[in-house]
mmCIF file of C-alpha atoms in Angstrom:
data_model
loop_
_atom_site.group_PDB
_atom_site.id
_atom_site.type_symbol
_atom_site.label_atom_id
_atom_site.label_comp_id
_atom_site.label_asym_id
_atom_site.label_seq_id
_atom_site.Cartn_x
_atom_site.Cartn_y
_atom_site.Cartn_z
ATOM 1 C CA UNK A 225 -59.034 7.193 -17.702
ATOM 2 C CA UNK A 226 -61.854 4.677 -17.381
ATOM 3 C CA UNK A 227 -61.109 1.142 -17.821
ATOM 4 C CA UNK A 228 -62.930 -1.597 -17.947
ATOM 5 C CA UNK A 229 -61.271 -5.166 -16.920
ATOM 6 C CA UNK A 230 -62.393 -8.954 -16.928
ATOM 7 C CA UNK A 231 -64.341 -10.288 -15.118
ATOM 8 C CA UNK A 232 -66.122 -6.819 -15.126
ATOM 9 C CA UNK A 233 -66.861 -6.977 -18.484
ATOM 10 C CA UNK A 234 -70.551 -6.207 -18.059
ATOM 11 C CA UNK A 235 -73.131 -5.222 -20.142
ATOM 12 C CA UNK A 236 -73.886 -1.143 -20.210
ATOM 13 C CA UNK A 237 -77.390 -1.166 -20.847
ATOM 14 C CA UNK A 238 -77.666 2.393 -20.996
ATOM 15 C CA UNK A 239 -75.898 5.187 -20.956
ATOM 16 C CA UNK A 240 -76.190 9.009 -21.257
ATOM 17 C CA UNK A 241 -73.842 11.667 -21.632
ATOM 18 C CA UNK A 242 -74.431 14.511 -19.357
ATOM 19 C CA UNK A 243 -73.409 18.570 -19.386
ATOM 20 C CA UNK A 244 -71.878 19.115 -15.953
ATOM 21 C CA UNK A 245 -73.043 22.005 -14.404
ATOM 22 C CA UNK A 246 -70.306 21.952 -11.593
ATOM 23 C CA UNK A 247 -67.546 22.041 -14.267
ATOM 24 C CA UNK A 248 -66.572 24.847 -15.957
ATOM 25 C CA UNK A 249 -64.304 23.402 -18.775
ATOM 26 C CA UNK A 250 -66.057 22.183 -21.315
ATOM 27 C CA UNK A 251 -63.659 19.573 -22.531
ATOM 28 C CA UNK A 252 -64.792 17.521 -19.439
ATOM 29 C CA UNK A 253 -68.494 15.547 -19.295
ATOM 30 C CA UNK A 254 -70.373 13.896 -16.648
ATOM 31 C CA UNK A 255 -71.129 10.526 -17.795
ATOM 32 C CA UNK A 256 -74.103 8.506 -16.058
ATOM 33 C CA UNK A 257 -73.818 4.707 -16.628
ATOM 34 C CA UNK A 258 -76.808 2.072 -15.784
ATOM 35 C CA UNK A 259 -74.597 -0.774 -15.083
ATOM 36 C CA UNK A 260 -76.592 -4.076 -15.364
ATOM 37 C CA UNK A 261 -74.983 -7.145 -13.131
ATOM 38 C CA UNK A 262 -77.486 -9.630 -12.768
ATOM 39 C CA UNK A 263 -79.563 -9.915 -9.938
ATOM 40 C CA UNK A 264 -78.187 -6.423 -9.369
ATOM 41 C CA UNK A 265 -78.031 -2.888 -10.979
ATOM 42 C CA UNK A 266 -76.650 0.242 -9.917
ATOM 43 C CA UNK A 267 -75.767 3.412 -11.130
ATOM 44 C CA UNK A 268 -72.335 4.863 -11.564
ATOM 45 C CA UNK A 269 -71.413 8.557 -12.236
ATOM 46 C CA UNK A 270 -68.247 9.522 -13.268
ATOM 47 C CA UNK A 271 -66.471 13.112 -14.242
ATOM 48 C CA UNK A 272 -64.331 12.117 -17.337
ATOM 49 C CA UNK A 273 -62.181 14.089 -20.275
ATOM 50 C CA UNK A 274 -64.427 14.399 -23.107
ATOM 51 C CA UNK A 275 -61.775 11.976 -24.934
ATOM 52 C CA UNK A 276 -62.267 9.285 -22.102
ATOM 53 C CA UNK A 277 -65.917 9.882 -22.591
ATOM 54 C CA UNK A 278 -65.603 8.894 -26.280
ATOM 55 C CA UNK A 279 -63.319 5.773 -25.087
ATOM 56 C CA UNK A 280 -65.621 4.843 -22.450
ATOM 57 C CA UNK A 281 -68.674 4.673 -25.256
ATOM 58 C CA UNK A 282 -66.491 2.659 -27.382
ATOM 59 C CA UNK A 283 -65.751 0.131 -24.872
ATOM 60 C CA UNK A 284 -69.827 -0.477 -24.352
ATOM 61 C CA UNK A 285 -70.348 -4.284 -24.248
ATOM 62 C CA UNK A 286 -72.722 -4.629 -26.865
ATOM 63 C CA UNK A 287 -73.644 -7.876 -25.824
ATOM 64 C CA UNK A 288 -77.305 -7.885 -24.463
ATOM 65 C CA UNK A 289 -78.805 -10.802 -26.092
ATOM 66 C CA UNK A 290 -76.988 -14.007 -27.822
ATOM 67 C CA UNK A 291 -78.410 -16.563 -29.330
ATOM 68 C CA UNK A 292 -75.983 -19.538 -29.468
ATOM 69 C CA UNK A 293 -76.523 -22.851 -31.727
ATOM 70 C CA UNK A 294 -74.521 -25.841 -30.605
ATOM 71 C CA UNK A 295 -74.286 -29.457 -31.226
ATOM 72 C CA UNK A 296 -75.570 -31.817 -33.603
ATOM 73 C CA UNK A 297 -78.693 -32.577 -35.539
ATOM 74 C CA UNK A 298 -80.346 -36.202 -36.274
ATOM 75 C CA UNK A 299 -81.873 -36.903 -39.695
ATOM 76 C CA UNK A 300 -83.730 -40.099 -39.060
ATOM 77 C CA UNK A 301 -83.720 -43.067 -41.651
ATOM 78 C CA UNK A 302 -85.510 -45.446 -39.633
ATOM 79 C CA UNK A 303 -86.599 -45.573 -36.180
ATOM 80 C CA UNK A 304 -83.357 -47.061 -35.581
ATOM 81 C CA UNK A 305 -80.842 -45.598 -38.069
ATOM 82 C CA UNK A 306 -80.432 -41.651 -38.226
ATOM 83 C CA UNK A 307 -77.252 -39.853 -39.934
ATOM 84 C CA UNK A 308 -75.350 -37.020 -37.575
ATOM 85 C CA UNK A 309 -71.528 -35.720 -37.497
ATOM 86 C CA UNK A 310 -69.326 -35.523 -33.878
ATOM 87 C CA UNK A 311 -70.149 -32.537 -32.853
ATOM 88 C CA UNK A 312 -70.089 -32.361 -28.965
ATOM 89 C CA UNK A 313 -71.555 -29.335 -28.218
ATOM 90 C CA UNK A 314 -68.301 -28.107 -26.016
ATOM 91 C CA UNK A 315 -67.588 -24.977 -28.238
ATOM 92 C CA UNK A 316 -71.050 -23.548 -27.926
ATOM 93 C CA UNK A 317 -71.298 -23.950 -23.986
ATOM 94 C CA UNK A 318 -68.104 -22.398 -23.695
ATOM 95 C CA UNK A 319 -69.254 -19.699 -25.411
ATOM 96 C CA UNK A 320 -72.575 -19.700 -23.483
ATOM 97 C CA UNK A 321 -70.498 -19.516 -20.125
ATOM 98 C CA UNK A 322 -68.885 -16.854 -21.790
ATOM 99 C CA UNK A 323 -71.600 -14.343 -22.880
ATOM 100 C CA UNK A 324 -73.598 -14.981 -19.327
ATOM 101 C CA UNK A 325 -70.070 -14.130 -17.536
ATOM 102 C CA UNK A 326 -70.512 -10.761 -19.177
ATOM 103 C CA UNK A 327 -73.839 -9.961 -17.990
ATOM 104 C CA UNK A 328 -75.478 -11.519 -21.662
ATOM 105 C CA UNK A 329 -78.851 -13.077 -22.026
ATOM 106 C CA UNK A 330 -78.374 -15.908 -23.761
ATOM 107 C CA UNK A 331 -80.648 -18.539 -25.969
ATOM 108 C CA UNK A 332 -79.280 -21.730 -26.750
ATOM 109 C CA UNK A 333 -80.627 -23.355 -29.707
ATOM 110 C CA UNK A 334 -79.500 -26.939 -28.742
ATOM 111 C CA UNK A 335 -79.382 -30.262 -30.863
ATOM 112 C CA UNK A 336 -77.365 -33.316 -29.643
ATOM 113 C CA UNK A 337 -74.641 -32.435 -27.061
ATOM 114 C CA UNK A 338 -72.372 -34.637 -24.852
ATOM 115 C CA UNK A 339 -71.973 -31.398 -22.516
ATOM 116 C CA UNK A 340 -74.567 -29.932 -19.417
ATOM 117 C CA UNK A 341 -75.937 -26.738 -20.331
ATOM 118 C CA UNK A 342 -76.153 -24.138 -17.536
ATOM 119 C CA UNK A 343 -80.024 -23.354 -16.243
ATOM 120 C CA UNK A 344 -79.577 -19.797 -16.392
ATOM 121 C CA UNK A 345 -80.018 -19.937 -19.972
ATOM 122 C CA UNK A 346 -82.916 -20.272 -22.287
ATOM 123 C CA UNK A 347 -82.909 -24.041 -23.754
ATOM 124 C CA UNK A 348 -84.266 -25.038 -26.663
ATOM 125 C CA UNK A 349 -84.275 -28.382 -27.754
ATOM 126 C CA UNK A 350 -84.527 -29.454 -31.337
ATOM 127 C CA UNK A 351 -83.749 -32.817 -33.358
ATOM 128 C CA UNK A 352 -83.637 -32.377 -36.945
ATOM 129 C CA UNK A 353 -82.069 -29.307 -39.152
ATOM 130 C CA UNK A 354 -85.577 -27.963 -40.271
ATOM 131 C CA UNK A 355 -86.211 -27.629 -36.636
ATOM 132 C CA UNK A 356 -83.190 -25.995 -35.769
ATOM 133 C CA UNK A 357 -83.822 -23.692 -38.371
ATOM 134 C CA UNK A 358 -87.339 -22.683 -37.192
ATOM 135 C CA UNK A 359 -86.197 -22.405 -33.648
ATOM 136 C CA UNK A 360 -83.479 -20.177 -34.558
ATOM 137 C CA UNK A 361 -85.480 -18.150 -36.756
ATOM 138 C CA UNK A 362 -88.138 -17.741 -33.813
ATOM 139 C CA UNK A 363 -85.537 -16.767 -31.223
ATOM 140 C CA UNK A 364 -83.446 -14.605 -33.318
ATOM 141 C CA UNK A 365 -85.819 -11.710 -33.765
ATOM 142 C CA UNK A 366 -84.987 -10.784 -29.700
ATOM 143 C CA UNK A 367 -81.162 -11.393 -30.135
ATOM 144 C CA UNK A 368 -78.216 -8.886 -30.738
ATOM 145 C CA UNK A 369 -75.567 -11.472 -32.017
ATOM 146 C CA UNK A 370 -76.272 -14.521 -33.282
ATOM 147 C CA UNK A 371 -73.531 -17.023 -33.290
ATOM 148 C CA UNK A 372 -73.597 -20.064 -34.904
ATOM 149 C CA UNK A 373 -71.431 -22.976 -32.970
ATOM 150 C CA UNK A 374 -73.651 -26.279 -33.710
ATOM 151 C CA UNK A 375 -72.953 -28.598 -36.737
ATOM 152 C CA UNK A 376 -76.287 -29.119 -38.473
ATOM 153 C CA UNK A 377 -76.708 -32.007 -41.039
ATOM 154 C CA UNK A 378 -76.321 -30.848 -44.458
ATOM 155 C CA UNK A 379 -78.728 -33.412 -45.751
ATOM 156 C CA UNK A 380 -81.607 -35.670 -45.154
ATOM 157 C CA UNK A 381 -83.111 -38.806 -46.344
ATOM 158 C CA UNK A 382 -85.535 -37.889 -49.050
ATOM 159 C CA UNK A 383 -87.984 -41.009 -47.416
ATOM 160 C CA UNK A 384 -88.357 -42.176 -43.842
ATOM 161 C CA UNK A 385 -89.204 -45.273 -42.977
ATOM 162 C CA UNK A 386 -91.830 -46.199 -40.365
ATOM 163 C CA UNK A 387 -90.387 -49.418 -39.803
ATOM 164 C CA UNK A 388 -87.035 -50.714 -39.571
ATOM 165 C CA UNK A 389 -85.163 -51.123 -42.888
ATOM 166 C CA UNK A 390 -83.611 -54.508 -43.179
ATOM 167 C CA UNK A 391 -79.476 -54.407 -43.514
ATOM 168 C CA UNK A 392 -80.035 -56.368 -47.011
ATOM 169 C CA UNK A 393 -82.269 -53.990 -48.294
ATOM 170 C CA UNK A 394 -81.114 -50.589 -47.165
ATOM 171 C CA UNK A 395 -81.066 -47.845 -50.038
ATOM 172 C CA UNK A 396 -80.677 -44.056 -49.124
ATOM 173 C CA UNK A 397 -81.330 -41.155 -51.152
ATOM 174 C CA UNK A 398 -80.211 -37.933 -49.675
ATOM 175 C CA UNK A 399 -81.850 -34.241 -50.046
ATOM 176 C CA UNK A 400 -80.065 -31.226 -49.181
ATOM 177 C CA UNK A 401 -81.412 -29.695 -46.000
ATOM 178 C CA UNK A 402 -81.902 -25.858 -45.855
ATOM 179 C CA UNK A 403 -78.803 -23.600 -44.938
ATOM 180 C CA UNK A 404 -79.744 -21.937 -41.314
ATOM 181 C CA UNK A 405 -76.793 -19.364 -41.462
ATOM 182 C CA UNK A 406 -77.675 -18.355 -44.971
ATOM 183 C CA UNK A 407 -81.266 -18.256 -43.813
ATOM 184 C CA UNK A 408 -80.460 -15.732 -41.038
ATOM 185 C CA UNK A 409 -77.880 -14.121 -42.679
ATOM 186 C CA UNK A 410 -80.528 -12.627 -45.237
ATOM 187 C CA UNK A 411 -82.682 -11.255 -42.262
ATOM 188 C CA UNK A 412 -80.687 -10.293 -39.851
ATOM 189 C CA UNK A 413 -80.704 -6.542 -40.338
ATOM 190 C CA UNK A 414 -78.414 -4.835 -37.766
ATOM 191 C CA UNK A 415 -77.752 -8.471 -35.958
ATOM 192 C CA UNK A 416 -74.203 -9.504 -35.565
ATOM 193 C CA UNK A 417 -73.774 -12.854 -37.139
ATOM 194 C CA UNK A 418 -70.933 -15.253 -36.574
ATOM 195 C CA UNK A 419 -70.684 -18.444 -38.384
ATOM 196 C CA UNK A 420 -67.845 -21.666 -38.037
ATOM 197 C CA UNK A 421 -66.384 -23.632 -40.716
ATOM 198 C CA UNK A 422 -64.849 -26.700 -40.186
ATOM 199 C CA UNK A 423 -62.793 -27.524 -42.906
ATOM 200 C CA UNK A 424 -60.409 -29.880 -43.965
ATOM 201 C CA UNK A 425 -58.523 -28.227 -46.630
ATOM 202 C CA UNK A 426 -58.038 -24.354 -47.911
ATOM 203 C CA UNK A 427 -59.442 -23.059 -44.418
ATOM 204 C CA UNK A 428 -59.226 -19.569 -45.275
ATOM 205 C CA UNK A 429 -60.204 -19.435 -48.761
ATOM 206 C CA UNK A 430 -63.537 -21.479 -47.319
ATOM 207 C CA UNK A 431 -64.148 -19.359 -44.438
ATOM 208 C CA UNK A 432 -63.985 -16.501 -46.904
ATOM 209 C CA UNK A 433 -66.558 -17.934 -49.217
ATOM 210 C CA UNK A 434 -68.418 -18.710 -46.428
ATOM 211 C CA UNK A 435 -68.633 -15.305 -44.765
ATOM 212 C CA UNK A 436 -70.045 -13.669 -47.749
ATOM 213 C CA UNK A 437 -72.214 -16.539 -48.388
ATOM 214 C CA UNK A 438 -74.148 -16.247 -45.501
ATOM 215 C CA UNK A 439 -74.070 -12.480 -45.097
ATOM 216 C CA UNK A 440 -71.974 -12.723 -41.803
ATOM 217 C CA UNK A 441 -70.017 -10.357 -39.730
ATOM 218 C CA UNK A 442 -66.948 -13.102 -38.522
ATOM 219 C CA UNK A 443 -66.336 -16.671 -39.988
ATOM 220 C CA UNK A 444 -64.585 -18.860 -36.865
ATOM 221 C CA UNK A 445 -62.598 -21.302 -39.087
ATOM 222 C CA UNK A 446 -60.324 -24.333 -38.017
ATOM 223 C CA UNK A 447 -59.120 -27.395 -39.843
ATOM 224 C CA UNK A 448 -60.699 -30.608 -38.010
ATOM 225 C CA UNK A 449 -57.932 -32.963 -38.854
ATOM 226 C CA UNK A 450 -55.673 -30.718 -37.012
ATOM 227 C CA UNK A 451 -54.352 -32.285 -33.667
ATOM 228 C CA UNK A 452 -56.355 -30.608 -30.683
ATOM 229 C CA UNK A 453 -58.677 -28.776 -33.379
ATOM 230 C CA UNK A 454 -61.255 -31.571 -33.987
ATOM 231 C CA UNK A 455 -64.829 -32.588 -32.425
ATOM 232 C CA UNK A 456 -65.262 -33.650 -28.755
ATOM 233 C CA UNK A 457 -62.487 -32.137 -27.647
ATOM 234 C CA UNK A 458 -61.510 -29.188 -24.949
ATOM 235 C CA UNK A 459 -59.263 -27.124 -27.501
ATOM 236 C CA UNK A 460 -59.181 -25.383 -30.856
ATOM 237 C CA UNK A 461 -57.021 -24.023 -33.231
ATOM 238 C CA UNK A 462 -59.215 -21.511 -35.107
ATOM 239 C CA UNK A 463 -58.583 -18.506 -37.871
ATOM 240 C CA UNK A 464 -60.909 -15.577 -37.328
ATOM 241 C CA UNK A 465 -61.917 -14.217 -40.503
ATOM 242 C CA UNK A 466 -63.839 -10.761 -40.884
ATOM 243 C CA UNK A 467 -64.181 -8.198 -43.701
ATOM 244 C CA UNK A 468 -61.257 -6.810 -42.971
ATOM 245 C CA UNK A 469 -58.755 -8.925 -42.848
ATOM 246 C CA UNK A 470 -58.106 -12.648 -40.932
ATOM 247 C CA UNK A 471 -56.145 -13.631 -37.671
ATOM 248 C CA UNK A 472 -54.573 -17.044 -37.172
ATOM 249 C CA UNK A 473 -54.848 -17.776 -33.588
ATOM 250 C CA UNK A 474 -52.584 -20.447 -31.689
ATOM 251 C CA UNK A 475 -53.829 -23.650 -29.732
ATOM 252 C CA UNK A 476 -56.135 -22.592 -26.929
ATOM 253 C CA UNK A 477 -58.788 -24.199 -24.822
ATOM 254 C CA UNK A 478 -62.441 -23.602 -26.022
ATOM 255 C CA UNK A 479 -62.864 -21.508 -23.396
ATOM 256 C CA UNK A 480 -60.332 -18.747 -23.618
ATOM 257 C CA UNK A 481 -61.401 -19.135 -27.828
ATOM 258 C CA UNK A 482 -65.290 -17.982 -26.757
ATOM 259 C CA UNK A 483 -63.679 -14.877 -24.762
ATOM 260 C CA UNK A 484 -61.468 -14.271 -28.275
ATOM 261 C CA UNK A 485 -64.603 -14.152 -30.235
ATOM 262 C CA UNK A 486 -66.955 -12.059 -27.953
ATOM 263 C CA UNK A 487 -63.822 -9.525 -27.979
ATOM 264 C CA UNK A 488 -63.955 -9.030 -31.301
ATOM 265 C CA UNK A 489 -67.512 -9.725 -32.278
ATOM 266 C CA UNK A 490 -67.607 -6.222 -29.815
ATOM 267 C CA UNK A 491 -65.243 -4.536 -31.647
ATOM 268 C CA UNK A 492 -67.222 -4.555 -34.834
ATOM 269 C CA UNK A 493 -70.301 -3.707 -32.876
#
């Protein structure tokens, strides 16, 4: 049998099943695999039973190009003040690292974060939610998997003041920002879309609604009021929601959760 084990969970960027002239039984095939493990590329030729060849095909990792959004966005009221949230980018960074370890090319659409991103990935910096939408739409064209781990601001001020507003005069009206996940979900085609749902109540119900509303393939939901599951911590307590059901996970590191997310999105590829 053919077994692929982490950390050898690599991208099988191309494969072809060939009939072997040297094999007399019709239930055995020769599998030729071009295995990409940057910076090297190697060829593996295996003679396997037909049933294992089918299993091998199903084990092919579909992470070729992965786009990850991470961090928070800022919506400025004046040159000094802005609205944002407490997203640190730690979950997004964990996903980036896990995808790169599997051989994927990674594009990071990055808002404001408290973490340092690896230089090996493509990094696109943004400030506002609209900028994050524009860059996500631009780079998603070449992505196979899109993982929306950022926490963009849902609202922005109606007006931006060029001068600092005096504290006694501060009054701000807000307007809804565009919905990045829903916009990408409408045009994702065959790409796989993962969204995050940071909730404080009705966790699974809200995640299911978000999954459908965004046309996503998976929603990763967590209750940010739960200990070990909020912003700017190294752990998370998540529930994975897909069209076929949900799975509640125990508390684990964000690095471990990143592997779980990639494993599960590979299952639906």
